[in-house]
JSON list of C-alpha atoms and ligand atoms in Angstrom, two decimals:
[
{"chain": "A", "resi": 1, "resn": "UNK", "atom": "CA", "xyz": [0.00, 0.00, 0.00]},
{"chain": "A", "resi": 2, "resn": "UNK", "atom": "CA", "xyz": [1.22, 3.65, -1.25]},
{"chain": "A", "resi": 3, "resn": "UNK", "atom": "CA", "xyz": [0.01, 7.10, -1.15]},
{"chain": "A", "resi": 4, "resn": "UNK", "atom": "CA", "xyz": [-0.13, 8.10, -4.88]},
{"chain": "A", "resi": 5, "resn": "UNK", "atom": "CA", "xyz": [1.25, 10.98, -6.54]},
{"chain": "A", "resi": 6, "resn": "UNK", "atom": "CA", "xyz": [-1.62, 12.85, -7.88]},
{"chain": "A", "resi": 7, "resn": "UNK", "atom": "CA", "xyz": [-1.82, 14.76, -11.05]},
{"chain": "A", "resi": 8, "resn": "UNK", "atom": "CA", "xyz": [-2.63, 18.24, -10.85]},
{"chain": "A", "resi": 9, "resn": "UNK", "atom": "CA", "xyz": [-4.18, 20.38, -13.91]},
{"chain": "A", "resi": 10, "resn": "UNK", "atom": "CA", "xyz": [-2.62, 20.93, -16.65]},
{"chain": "A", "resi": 11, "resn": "UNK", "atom": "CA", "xyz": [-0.95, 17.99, -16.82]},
{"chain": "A", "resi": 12, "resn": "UNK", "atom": "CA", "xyz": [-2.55, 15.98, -20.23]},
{"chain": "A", "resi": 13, "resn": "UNK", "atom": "CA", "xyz": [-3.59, 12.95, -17.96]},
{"chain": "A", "resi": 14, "resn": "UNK", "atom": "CA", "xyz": [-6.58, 14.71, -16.69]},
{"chain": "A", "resi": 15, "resn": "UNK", "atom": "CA", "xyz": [-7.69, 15.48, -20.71]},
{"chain": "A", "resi": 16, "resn": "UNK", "atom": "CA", "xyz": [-8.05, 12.05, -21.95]},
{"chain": "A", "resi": 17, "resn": "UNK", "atom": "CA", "xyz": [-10.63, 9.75, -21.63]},
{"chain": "A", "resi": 18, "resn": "UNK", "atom": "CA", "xyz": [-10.09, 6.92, -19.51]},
{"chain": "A", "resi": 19, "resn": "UNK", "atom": "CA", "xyz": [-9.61, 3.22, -20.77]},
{"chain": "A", "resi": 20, "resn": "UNK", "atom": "CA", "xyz": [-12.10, 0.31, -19.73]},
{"chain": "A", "resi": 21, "resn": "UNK", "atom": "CA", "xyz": [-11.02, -2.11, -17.19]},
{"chain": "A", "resi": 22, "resn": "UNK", "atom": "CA", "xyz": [-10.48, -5.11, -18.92]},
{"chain": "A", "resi": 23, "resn": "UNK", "atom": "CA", "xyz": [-10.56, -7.61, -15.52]},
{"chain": "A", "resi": 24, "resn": "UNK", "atom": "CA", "xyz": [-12.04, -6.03, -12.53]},
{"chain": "A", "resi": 25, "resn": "UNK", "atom": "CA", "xyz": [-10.76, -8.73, -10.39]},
{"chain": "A", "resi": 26, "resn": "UNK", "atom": "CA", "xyz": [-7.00, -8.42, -11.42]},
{"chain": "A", "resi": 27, "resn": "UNK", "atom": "CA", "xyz": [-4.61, -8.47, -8.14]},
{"chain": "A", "resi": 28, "resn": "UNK", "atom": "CA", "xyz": [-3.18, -5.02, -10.02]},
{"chain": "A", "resi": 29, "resn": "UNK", "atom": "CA", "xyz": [-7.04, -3.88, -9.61]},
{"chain": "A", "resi": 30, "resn": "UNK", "atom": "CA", "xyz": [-7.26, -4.56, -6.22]},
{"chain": "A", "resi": 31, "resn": "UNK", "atom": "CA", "xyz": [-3.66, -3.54, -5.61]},
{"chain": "A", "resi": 32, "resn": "UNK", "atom": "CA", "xyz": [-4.32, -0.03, -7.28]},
{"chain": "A", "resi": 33, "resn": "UNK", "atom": "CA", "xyz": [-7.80, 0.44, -5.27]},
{"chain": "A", "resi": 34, "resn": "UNK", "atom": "CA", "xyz": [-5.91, -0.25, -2.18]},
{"chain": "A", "resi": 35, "resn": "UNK", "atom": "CA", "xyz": [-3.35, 2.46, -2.85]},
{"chain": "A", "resi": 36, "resn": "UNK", "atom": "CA", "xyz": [-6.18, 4.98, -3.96]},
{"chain": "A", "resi": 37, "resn": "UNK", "atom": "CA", "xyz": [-7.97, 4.33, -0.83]},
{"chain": "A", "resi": 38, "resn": "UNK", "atom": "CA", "xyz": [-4.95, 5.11, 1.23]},
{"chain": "A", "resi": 39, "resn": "UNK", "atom": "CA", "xyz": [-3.84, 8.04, -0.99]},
{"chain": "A", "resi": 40, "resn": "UNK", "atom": "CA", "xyz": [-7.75, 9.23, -0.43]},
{"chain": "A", "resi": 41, "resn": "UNK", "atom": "CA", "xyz": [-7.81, 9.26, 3.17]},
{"chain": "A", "resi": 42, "resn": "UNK", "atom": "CA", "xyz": [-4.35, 10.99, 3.45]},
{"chain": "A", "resi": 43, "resn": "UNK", "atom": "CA", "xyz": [-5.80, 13.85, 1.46]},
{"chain": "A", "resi": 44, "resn": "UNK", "atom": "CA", "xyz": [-8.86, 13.30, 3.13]},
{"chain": "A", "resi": 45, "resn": "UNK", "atom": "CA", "xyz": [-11.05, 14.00, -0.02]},
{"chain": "A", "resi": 46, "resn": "UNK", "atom": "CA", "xyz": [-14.21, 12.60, -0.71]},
{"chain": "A", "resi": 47, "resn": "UNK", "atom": "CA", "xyz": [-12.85, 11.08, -3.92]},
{"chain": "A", "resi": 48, "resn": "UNK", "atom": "CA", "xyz": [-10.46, 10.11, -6.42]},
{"chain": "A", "resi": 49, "resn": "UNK", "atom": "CA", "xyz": [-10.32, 8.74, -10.11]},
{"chain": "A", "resi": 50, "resn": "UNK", "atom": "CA", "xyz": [-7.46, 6.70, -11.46]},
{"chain": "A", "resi": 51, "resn": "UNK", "atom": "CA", "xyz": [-6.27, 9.18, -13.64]},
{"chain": "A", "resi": 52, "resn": "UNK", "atom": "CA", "xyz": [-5.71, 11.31, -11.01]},
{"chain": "A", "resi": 53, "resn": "UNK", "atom": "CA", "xyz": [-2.81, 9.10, -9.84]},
{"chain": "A", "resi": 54, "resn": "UNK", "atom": "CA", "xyz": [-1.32, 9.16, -13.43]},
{"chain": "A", "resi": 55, "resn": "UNK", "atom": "CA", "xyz": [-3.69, 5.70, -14.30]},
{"chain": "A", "resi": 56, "resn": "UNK", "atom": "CA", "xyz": [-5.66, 6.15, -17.84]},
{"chain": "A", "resi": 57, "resn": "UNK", "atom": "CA", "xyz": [-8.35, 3.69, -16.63]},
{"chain": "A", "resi": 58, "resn": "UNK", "atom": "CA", "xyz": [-12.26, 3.84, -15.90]},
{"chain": "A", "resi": 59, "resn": "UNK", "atom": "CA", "xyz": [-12.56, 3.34, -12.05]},
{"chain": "A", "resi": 60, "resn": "UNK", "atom": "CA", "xyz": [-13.05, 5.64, -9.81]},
{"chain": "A", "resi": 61, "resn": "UNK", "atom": "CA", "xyz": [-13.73, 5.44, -5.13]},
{"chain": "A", "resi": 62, "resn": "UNK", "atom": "CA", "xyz": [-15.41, 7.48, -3.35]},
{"chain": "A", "resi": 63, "resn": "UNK", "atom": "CA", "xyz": [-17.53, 8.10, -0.08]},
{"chain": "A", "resi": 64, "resn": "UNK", "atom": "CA", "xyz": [-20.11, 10.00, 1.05]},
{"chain": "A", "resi": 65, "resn": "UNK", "atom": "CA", "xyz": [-19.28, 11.07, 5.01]},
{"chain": "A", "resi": 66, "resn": "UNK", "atom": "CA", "xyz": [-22.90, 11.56, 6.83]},
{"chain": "A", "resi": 67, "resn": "UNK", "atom": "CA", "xyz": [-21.54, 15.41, 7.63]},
{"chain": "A", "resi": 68, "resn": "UNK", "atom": "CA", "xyz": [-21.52, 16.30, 3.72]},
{"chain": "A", "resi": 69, "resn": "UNK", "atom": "CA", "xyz": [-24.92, 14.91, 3.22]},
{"chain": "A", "resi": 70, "resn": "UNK", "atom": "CA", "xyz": [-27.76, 17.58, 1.32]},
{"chain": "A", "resi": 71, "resn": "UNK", "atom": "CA", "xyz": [-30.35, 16.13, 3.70]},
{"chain": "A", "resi": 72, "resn": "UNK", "atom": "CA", "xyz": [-32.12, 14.39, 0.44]},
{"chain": "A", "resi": 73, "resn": "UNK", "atom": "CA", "xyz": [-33.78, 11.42, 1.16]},
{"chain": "A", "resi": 74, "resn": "UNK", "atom": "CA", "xyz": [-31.78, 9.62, -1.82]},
{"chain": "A", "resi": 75, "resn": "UNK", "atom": "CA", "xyz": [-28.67, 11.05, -0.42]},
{"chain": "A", "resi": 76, "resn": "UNK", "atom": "CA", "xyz": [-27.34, 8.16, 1.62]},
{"chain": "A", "resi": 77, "resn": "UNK", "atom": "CA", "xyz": [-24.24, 8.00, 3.40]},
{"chain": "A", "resi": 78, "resn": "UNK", "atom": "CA", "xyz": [-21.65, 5.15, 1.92]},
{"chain": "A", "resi": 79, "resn": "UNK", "atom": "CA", "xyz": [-18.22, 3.87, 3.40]},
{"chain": "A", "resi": 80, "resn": "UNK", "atom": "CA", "xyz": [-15.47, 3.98, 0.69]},
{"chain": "A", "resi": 81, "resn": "UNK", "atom": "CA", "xyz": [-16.89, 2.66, -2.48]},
{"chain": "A", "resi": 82, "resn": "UNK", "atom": "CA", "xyz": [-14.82, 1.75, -5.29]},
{"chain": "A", "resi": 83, "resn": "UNK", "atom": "CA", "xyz": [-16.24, 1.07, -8.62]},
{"chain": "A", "resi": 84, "resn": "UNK", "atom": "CA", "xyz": [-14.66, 0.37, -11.93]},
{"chain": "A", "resi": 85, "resn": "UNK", "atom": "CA", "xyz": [-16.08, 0.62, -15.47]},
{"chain": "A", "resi": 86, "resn": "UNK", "atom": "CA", "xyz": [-19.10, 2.80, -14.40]},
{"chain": "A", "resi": 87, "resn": "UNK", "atom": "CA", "xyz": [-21.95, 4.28, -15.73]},
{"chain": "A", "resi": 88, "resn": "UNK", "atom": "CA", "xyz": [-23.87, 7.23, -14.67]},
{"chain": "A", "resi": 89, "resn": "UNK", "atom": "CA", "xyz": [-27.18, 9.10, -16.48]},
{"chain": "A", "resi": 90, "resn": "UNK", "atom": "CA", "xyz": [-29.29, 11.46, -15.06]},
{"chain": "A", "resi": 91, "resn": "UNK", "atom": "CA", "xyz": [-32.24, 10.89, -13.27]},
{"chain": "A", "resi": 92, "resn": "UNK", "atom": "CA", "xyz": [-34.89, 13.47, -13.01]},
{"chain": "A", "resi": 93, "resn": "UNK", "atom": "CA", "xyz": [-34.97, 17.34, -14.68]},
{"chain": "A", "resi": 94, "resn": "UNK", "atom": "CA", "xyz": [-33.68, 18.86, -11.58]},
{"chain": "A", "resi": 95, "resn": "UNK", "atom": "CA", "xyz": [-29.91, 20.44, -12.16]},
{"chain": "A", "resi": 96, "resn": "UNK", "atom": "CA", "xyz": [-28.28, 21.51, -8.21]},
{"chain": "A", "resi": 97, "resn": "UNK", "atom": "CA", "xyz": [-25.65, 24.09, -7.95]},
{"chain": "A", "resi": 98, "resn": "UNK", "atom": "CA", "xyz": [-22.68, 23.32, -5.09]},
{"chain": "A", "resi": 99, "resn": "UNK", "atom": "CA", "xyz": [-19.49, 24.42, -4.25]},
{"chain": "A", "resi": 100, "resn": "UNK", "atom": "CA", "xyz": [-17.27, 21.43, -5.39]},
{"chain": "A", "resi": 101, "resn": "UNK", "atom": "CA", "xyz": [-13.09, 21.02, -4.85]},
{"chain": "A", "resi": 102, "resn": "UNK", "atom": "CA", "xyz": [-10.58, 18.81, -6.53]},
{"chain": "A", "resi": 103, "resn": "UNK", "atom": "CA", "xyz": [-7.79, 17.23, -5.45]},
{"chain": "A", "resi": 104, "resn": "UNK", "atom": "CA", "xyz": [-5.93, 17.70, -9.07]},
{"chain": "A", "resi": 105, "resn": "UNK", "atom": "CA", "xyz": [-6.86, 21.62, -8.33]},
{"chain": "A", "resi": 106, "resn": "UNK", "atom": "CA", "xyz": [-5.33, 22.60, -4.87]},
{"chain": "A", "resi": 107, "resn": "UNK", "atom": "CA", "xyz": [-6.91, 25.67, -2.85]},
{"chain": "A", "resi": 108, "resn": "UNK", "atom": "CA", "xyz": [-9.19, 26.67, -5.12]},
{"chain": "A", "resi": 109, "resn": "UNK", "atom": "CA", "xyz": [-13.53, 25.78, -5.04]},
{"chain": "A", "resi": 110, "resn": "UNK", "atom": "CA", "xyz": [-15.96, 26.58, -7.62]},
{"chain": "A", "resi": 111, "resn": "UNK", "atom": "CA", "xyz": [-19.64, 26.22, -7.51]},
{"chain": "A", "resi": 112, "resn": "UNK", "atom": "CA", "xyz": [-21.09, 23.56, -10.02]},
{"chain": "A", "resi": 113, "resn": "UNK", "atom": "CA", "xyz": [-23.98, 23.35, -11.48]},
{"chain": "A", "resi": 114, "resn": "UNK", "atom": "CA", "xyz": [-24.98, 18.82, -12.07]},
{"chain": "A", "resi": 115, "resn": "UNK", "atom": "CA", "xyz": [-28.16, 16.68, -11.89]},
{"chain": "A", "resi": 116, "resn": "UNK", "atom": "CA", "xyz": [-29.30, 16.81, -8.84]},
{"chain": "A", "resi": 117, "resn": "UNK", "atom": "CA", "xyz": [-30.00, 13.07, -9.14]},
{"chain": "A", "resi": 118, "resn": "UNK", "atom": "CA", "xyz": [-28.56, 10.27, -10.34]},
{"chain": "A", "resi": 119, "resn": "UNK", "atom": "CA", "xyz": [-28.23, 6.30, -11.42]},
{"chain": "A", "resi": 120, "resn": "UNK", "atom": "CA", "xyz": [-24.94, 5.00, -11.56]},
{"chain": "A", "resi": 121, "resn": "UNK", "atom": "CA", "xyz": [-23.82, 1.43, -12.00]},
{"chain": "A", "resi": 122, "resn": "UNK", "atom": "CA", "xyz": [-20.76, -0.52, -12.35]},
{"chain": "A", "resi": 123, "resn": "UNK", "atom": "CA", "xyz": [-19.24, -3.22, -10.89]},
{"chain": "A", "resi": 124, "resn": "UNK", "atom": "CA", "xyz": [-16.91, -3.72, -7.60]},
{"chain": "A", "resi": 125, "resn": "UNK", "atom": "CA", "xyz": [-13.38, -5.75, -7.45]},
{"chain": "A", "resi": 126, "resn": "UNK", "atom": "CA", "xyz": [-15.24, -8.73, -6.98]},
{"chain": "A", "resi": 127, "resn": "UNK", "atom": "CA", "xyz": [-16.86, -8.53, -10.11]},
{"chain": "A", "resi": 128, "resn": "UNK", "atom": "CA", "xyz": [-20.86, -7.52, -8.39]},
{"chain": "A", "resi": 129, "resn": "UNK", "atom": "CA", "xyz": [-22.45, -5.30, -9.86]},
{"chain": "A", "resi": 130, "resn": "UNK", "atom": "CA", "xyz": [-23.37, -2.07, -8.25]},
{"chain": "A", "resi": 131, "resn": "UNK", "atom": "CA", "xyz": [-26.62, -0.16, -9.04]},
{"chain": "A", "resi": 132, "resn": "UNK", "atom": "CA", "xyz": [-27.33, 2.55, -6.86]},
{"chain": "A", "resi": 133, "resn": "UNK", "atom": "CA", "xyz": [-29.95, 5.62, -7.68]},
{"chain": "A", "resi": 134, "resn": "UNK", "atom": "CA", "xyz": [-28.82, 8.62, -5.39]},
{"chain": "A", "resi": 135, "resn": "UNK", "atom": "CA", "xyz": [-28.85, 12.52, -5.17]},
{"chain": "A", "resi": 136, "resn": "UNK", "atom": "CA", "xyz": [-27.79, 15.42, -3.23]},
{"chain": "A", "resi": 137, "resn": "UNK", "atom": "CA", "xyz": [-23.72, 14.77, -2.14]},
{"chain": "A", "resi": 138, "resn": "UNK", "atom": "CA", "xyz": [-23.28, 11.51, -3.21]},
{"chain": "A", "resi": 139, "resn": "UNK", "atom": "CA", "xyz": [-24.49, 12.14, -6.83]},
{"chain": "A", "resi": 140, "resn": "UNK", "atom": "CA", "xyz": [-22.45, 15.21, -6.65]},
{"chain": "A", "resi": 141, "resn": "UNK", "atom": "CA", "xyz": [-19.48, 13.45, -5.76]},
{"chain": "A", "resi": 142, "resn": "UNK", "atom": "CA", "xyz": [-20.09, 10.40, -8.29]},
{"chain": "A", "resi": 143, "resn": "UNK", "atom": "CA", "xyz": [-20.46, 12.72, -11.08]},
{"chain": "A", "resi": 144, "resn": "UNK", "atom": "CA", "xyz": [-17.11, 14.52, -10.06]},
{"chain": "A", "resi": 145, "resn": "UNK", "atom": "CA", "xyz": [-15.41, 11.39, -10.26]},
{"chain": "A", "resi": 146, "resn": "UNK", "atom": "CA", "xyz": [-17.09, 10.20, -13.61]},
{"chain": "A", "resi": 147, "resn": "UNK", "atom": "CA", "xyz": [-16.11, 13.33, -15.27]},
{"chain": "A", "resi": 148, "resn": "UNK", "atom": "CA", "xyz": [-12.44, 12.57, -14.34]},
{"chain": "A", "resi": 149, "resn": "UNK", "atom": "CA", "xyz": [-12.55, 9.29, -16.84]},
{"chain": "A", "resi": 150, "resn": "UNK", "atom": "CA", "xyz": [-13.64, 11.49, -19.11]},
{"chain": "A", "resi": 151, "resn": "UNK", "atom": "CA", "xyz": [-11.08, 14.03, -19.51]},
{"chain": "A", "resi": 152, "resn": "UNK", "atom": "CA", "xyz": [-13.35, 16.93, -17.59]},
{"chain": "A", "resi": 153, "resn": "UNK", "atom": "CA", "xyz": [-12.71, 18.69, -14.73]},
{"chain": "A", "resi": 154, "resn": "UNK", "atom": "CA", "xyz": [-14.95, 20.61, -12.71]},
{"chain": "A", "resi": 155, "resn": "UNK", "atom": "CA", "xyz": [-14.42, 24.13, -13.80]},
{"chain": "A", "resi": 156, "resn": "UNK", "atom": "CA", "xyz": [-15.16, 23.53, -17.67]},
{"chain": "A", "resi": 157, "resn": "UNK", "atom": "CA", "xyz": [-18.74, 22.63, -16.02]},
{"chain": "A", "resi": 158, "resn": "UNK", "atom": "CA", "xyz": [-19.15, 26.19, -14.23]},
{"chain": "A", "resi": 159, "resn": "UNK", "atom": "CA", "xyz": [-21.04, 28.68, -15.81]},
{"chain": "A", "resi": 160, "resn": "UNK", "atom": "CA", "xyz": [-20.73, 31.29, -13.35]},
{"chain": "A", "resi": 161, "resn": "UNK", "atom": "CA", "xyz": [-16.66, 32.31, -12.82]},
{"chain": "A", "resi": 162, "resn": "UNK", "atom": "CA", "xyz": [-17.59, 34.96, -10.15]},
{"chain": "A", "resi": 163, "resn": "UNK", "atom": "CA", "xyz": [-18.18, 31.75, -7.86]},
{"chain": "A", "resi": 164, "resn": "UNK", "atom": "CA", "xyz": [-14.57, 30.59, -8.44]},
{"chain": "A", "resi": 165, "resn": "UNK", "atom": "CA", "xyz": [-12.03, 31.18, -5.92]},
{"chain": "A", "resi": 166, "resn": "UNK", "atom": "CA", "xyz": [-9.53, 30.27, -3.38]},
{"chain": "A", "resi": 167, "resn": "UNK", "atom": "CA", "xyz": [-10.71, 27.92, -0.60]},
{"chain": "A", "resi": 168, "resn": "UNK", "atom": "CA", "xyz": [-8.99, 30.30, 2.24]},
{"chain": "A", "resi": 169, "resn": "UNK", "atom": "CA", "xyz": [-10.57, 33.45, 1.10]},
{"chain": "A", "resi": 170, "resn": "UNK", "atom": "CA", "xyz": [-13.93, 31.74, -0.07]},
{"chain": "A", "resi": 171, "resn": "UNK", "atom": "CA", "xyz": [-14.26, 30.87, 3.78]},
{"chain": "A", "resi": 172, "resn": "UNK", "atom": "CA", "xyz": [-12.79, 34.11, 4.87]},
{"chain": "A", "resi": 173, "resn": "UNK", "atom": "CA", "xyz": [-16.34, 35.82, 3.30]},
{"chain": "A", "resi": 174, "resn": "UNK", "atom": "CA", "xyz": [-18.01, 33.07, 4.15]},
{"chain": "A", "resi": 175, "resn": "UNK", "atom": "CA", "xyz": [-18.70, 34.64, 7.97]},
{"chain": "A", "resi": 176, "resn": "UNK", "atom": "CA", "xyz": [-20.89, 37.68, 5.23]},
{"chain": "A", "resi": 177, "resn": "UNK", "atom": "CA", "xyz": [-21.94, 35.47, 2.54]},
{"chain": "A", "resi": 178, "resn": "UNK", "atom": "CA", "xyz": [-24.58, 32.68, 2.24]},
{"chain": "A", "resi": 179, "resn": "UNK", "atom": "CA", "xyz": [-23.59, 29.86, 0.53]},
{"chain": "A", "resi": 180, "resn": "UNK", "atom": "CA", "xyz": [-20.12, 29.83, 0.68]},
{"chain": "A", "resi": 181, "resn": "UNK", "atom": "CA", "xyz": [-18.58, 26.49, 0.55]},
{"chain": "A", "resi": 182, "resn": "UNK", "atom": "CA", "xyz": [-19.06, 24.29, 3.87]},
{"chain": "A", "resi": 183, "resn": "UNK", "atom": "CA", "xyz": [-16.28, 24.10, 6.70]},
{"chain": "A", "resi": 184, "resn": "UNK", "atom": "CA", "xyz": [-15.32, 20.09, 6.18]},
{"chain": "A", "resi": 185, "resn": "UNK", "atom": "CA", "xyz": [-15.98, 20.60, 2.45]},
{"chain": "A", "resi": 186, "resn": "UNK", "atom": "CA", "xyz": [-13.18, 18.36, 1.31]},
{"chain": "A", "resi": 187, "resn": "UNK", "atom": "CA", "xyz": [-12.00, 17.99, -2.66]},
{"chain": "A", "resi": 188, "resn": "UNK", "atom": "CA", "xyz": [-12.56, 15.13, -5.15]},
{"chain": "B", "resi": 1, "resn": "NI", "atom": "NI1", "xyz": [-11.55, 15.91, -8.83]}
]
């Protein structure tokens, strides 16, 4: 087990889209998921796709800690989930504007406008499959993640720069401002 070196933007990693998982199962699979988890709760983000550690392939963990939560019934509270070749689609009309942070983007917090619901399947490193409708936080989070096998990163989702800024001073006006990013608010 290894804390992983994690890509920050602008290096081409984070561009590219992501390359299936041909064995879910492989002892490199679980090996890699092991590190990511470790690397994850050093940083103590809320998640982390394999490209992020320099690894061009479609799996991505996360959790959803009870303290992040929207207060959605449908936004339920996970451990550390890992799940590799996933799928995610939109579930419902409504689009949700939050203050989201990345790990590949130090300091900084935008607010991003997703579906405010979600399905998302995949499968685990056992092989099961995973199927999971959710919203509030842990949709956020799972589309964060998603994007990252996809080449995107959260700001090319923003349409509103003026809610762009550093973490430190976001907080600072916080104390003045509603809906400044949460105290806790950890990056993906
Ligand atoms: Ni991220």
């Amino acid at each position: 087990m290894a804390i992983l070196k994690i890509a920050r933007m602008g290096n081409p990693v984070l561009l590219r889209r992501a390359e299936p998982v041909a064995d879910p199962t492989a002892p490199e699979i679980r090996r890699l998921i092991a590190d990511m988890v470790d690397t994850l709760l050093d940083a103590e983000a809320a998640g982390l796709a394999a490209p992020q550690v320099h690894v061009p392939l479609r799996l991505f963990i996360f959790r959803a800690r009870p303290e992040r939560l929207t207060g959605l019934a449908e936004d339920t509270p996970t451990g550390i989930v890992a799940i590799i070749n996933p799928i995610v689609e939109a579930a419902g009309e409504r689009v949700a504007l939050e203050w989201e942070g990345c790990l590949s983007i130090p300091g900084l917090r935008g607010a991003v406008p997703r579906p405010e619901r979600v399905r998302y399947r995949g499968v685990d490193a056992e092989g099961r499959p995973i199927d999971a409708t959710v919203a509030g936080f842990h949709a956020r989070v799972v589309q964060h993640e998603m994007d990252h096998l996809d080449g995107i990163l959260y700001p090319m989702r923003m349409d509103d720069f003026a809610l762009f800024g550093f973490t430190e001073d976001l907080m600072r006006a916080a104390a003045a401002t509603a809906g400044a990013p949460r105290e806790g608010g950890r990056d993906g």
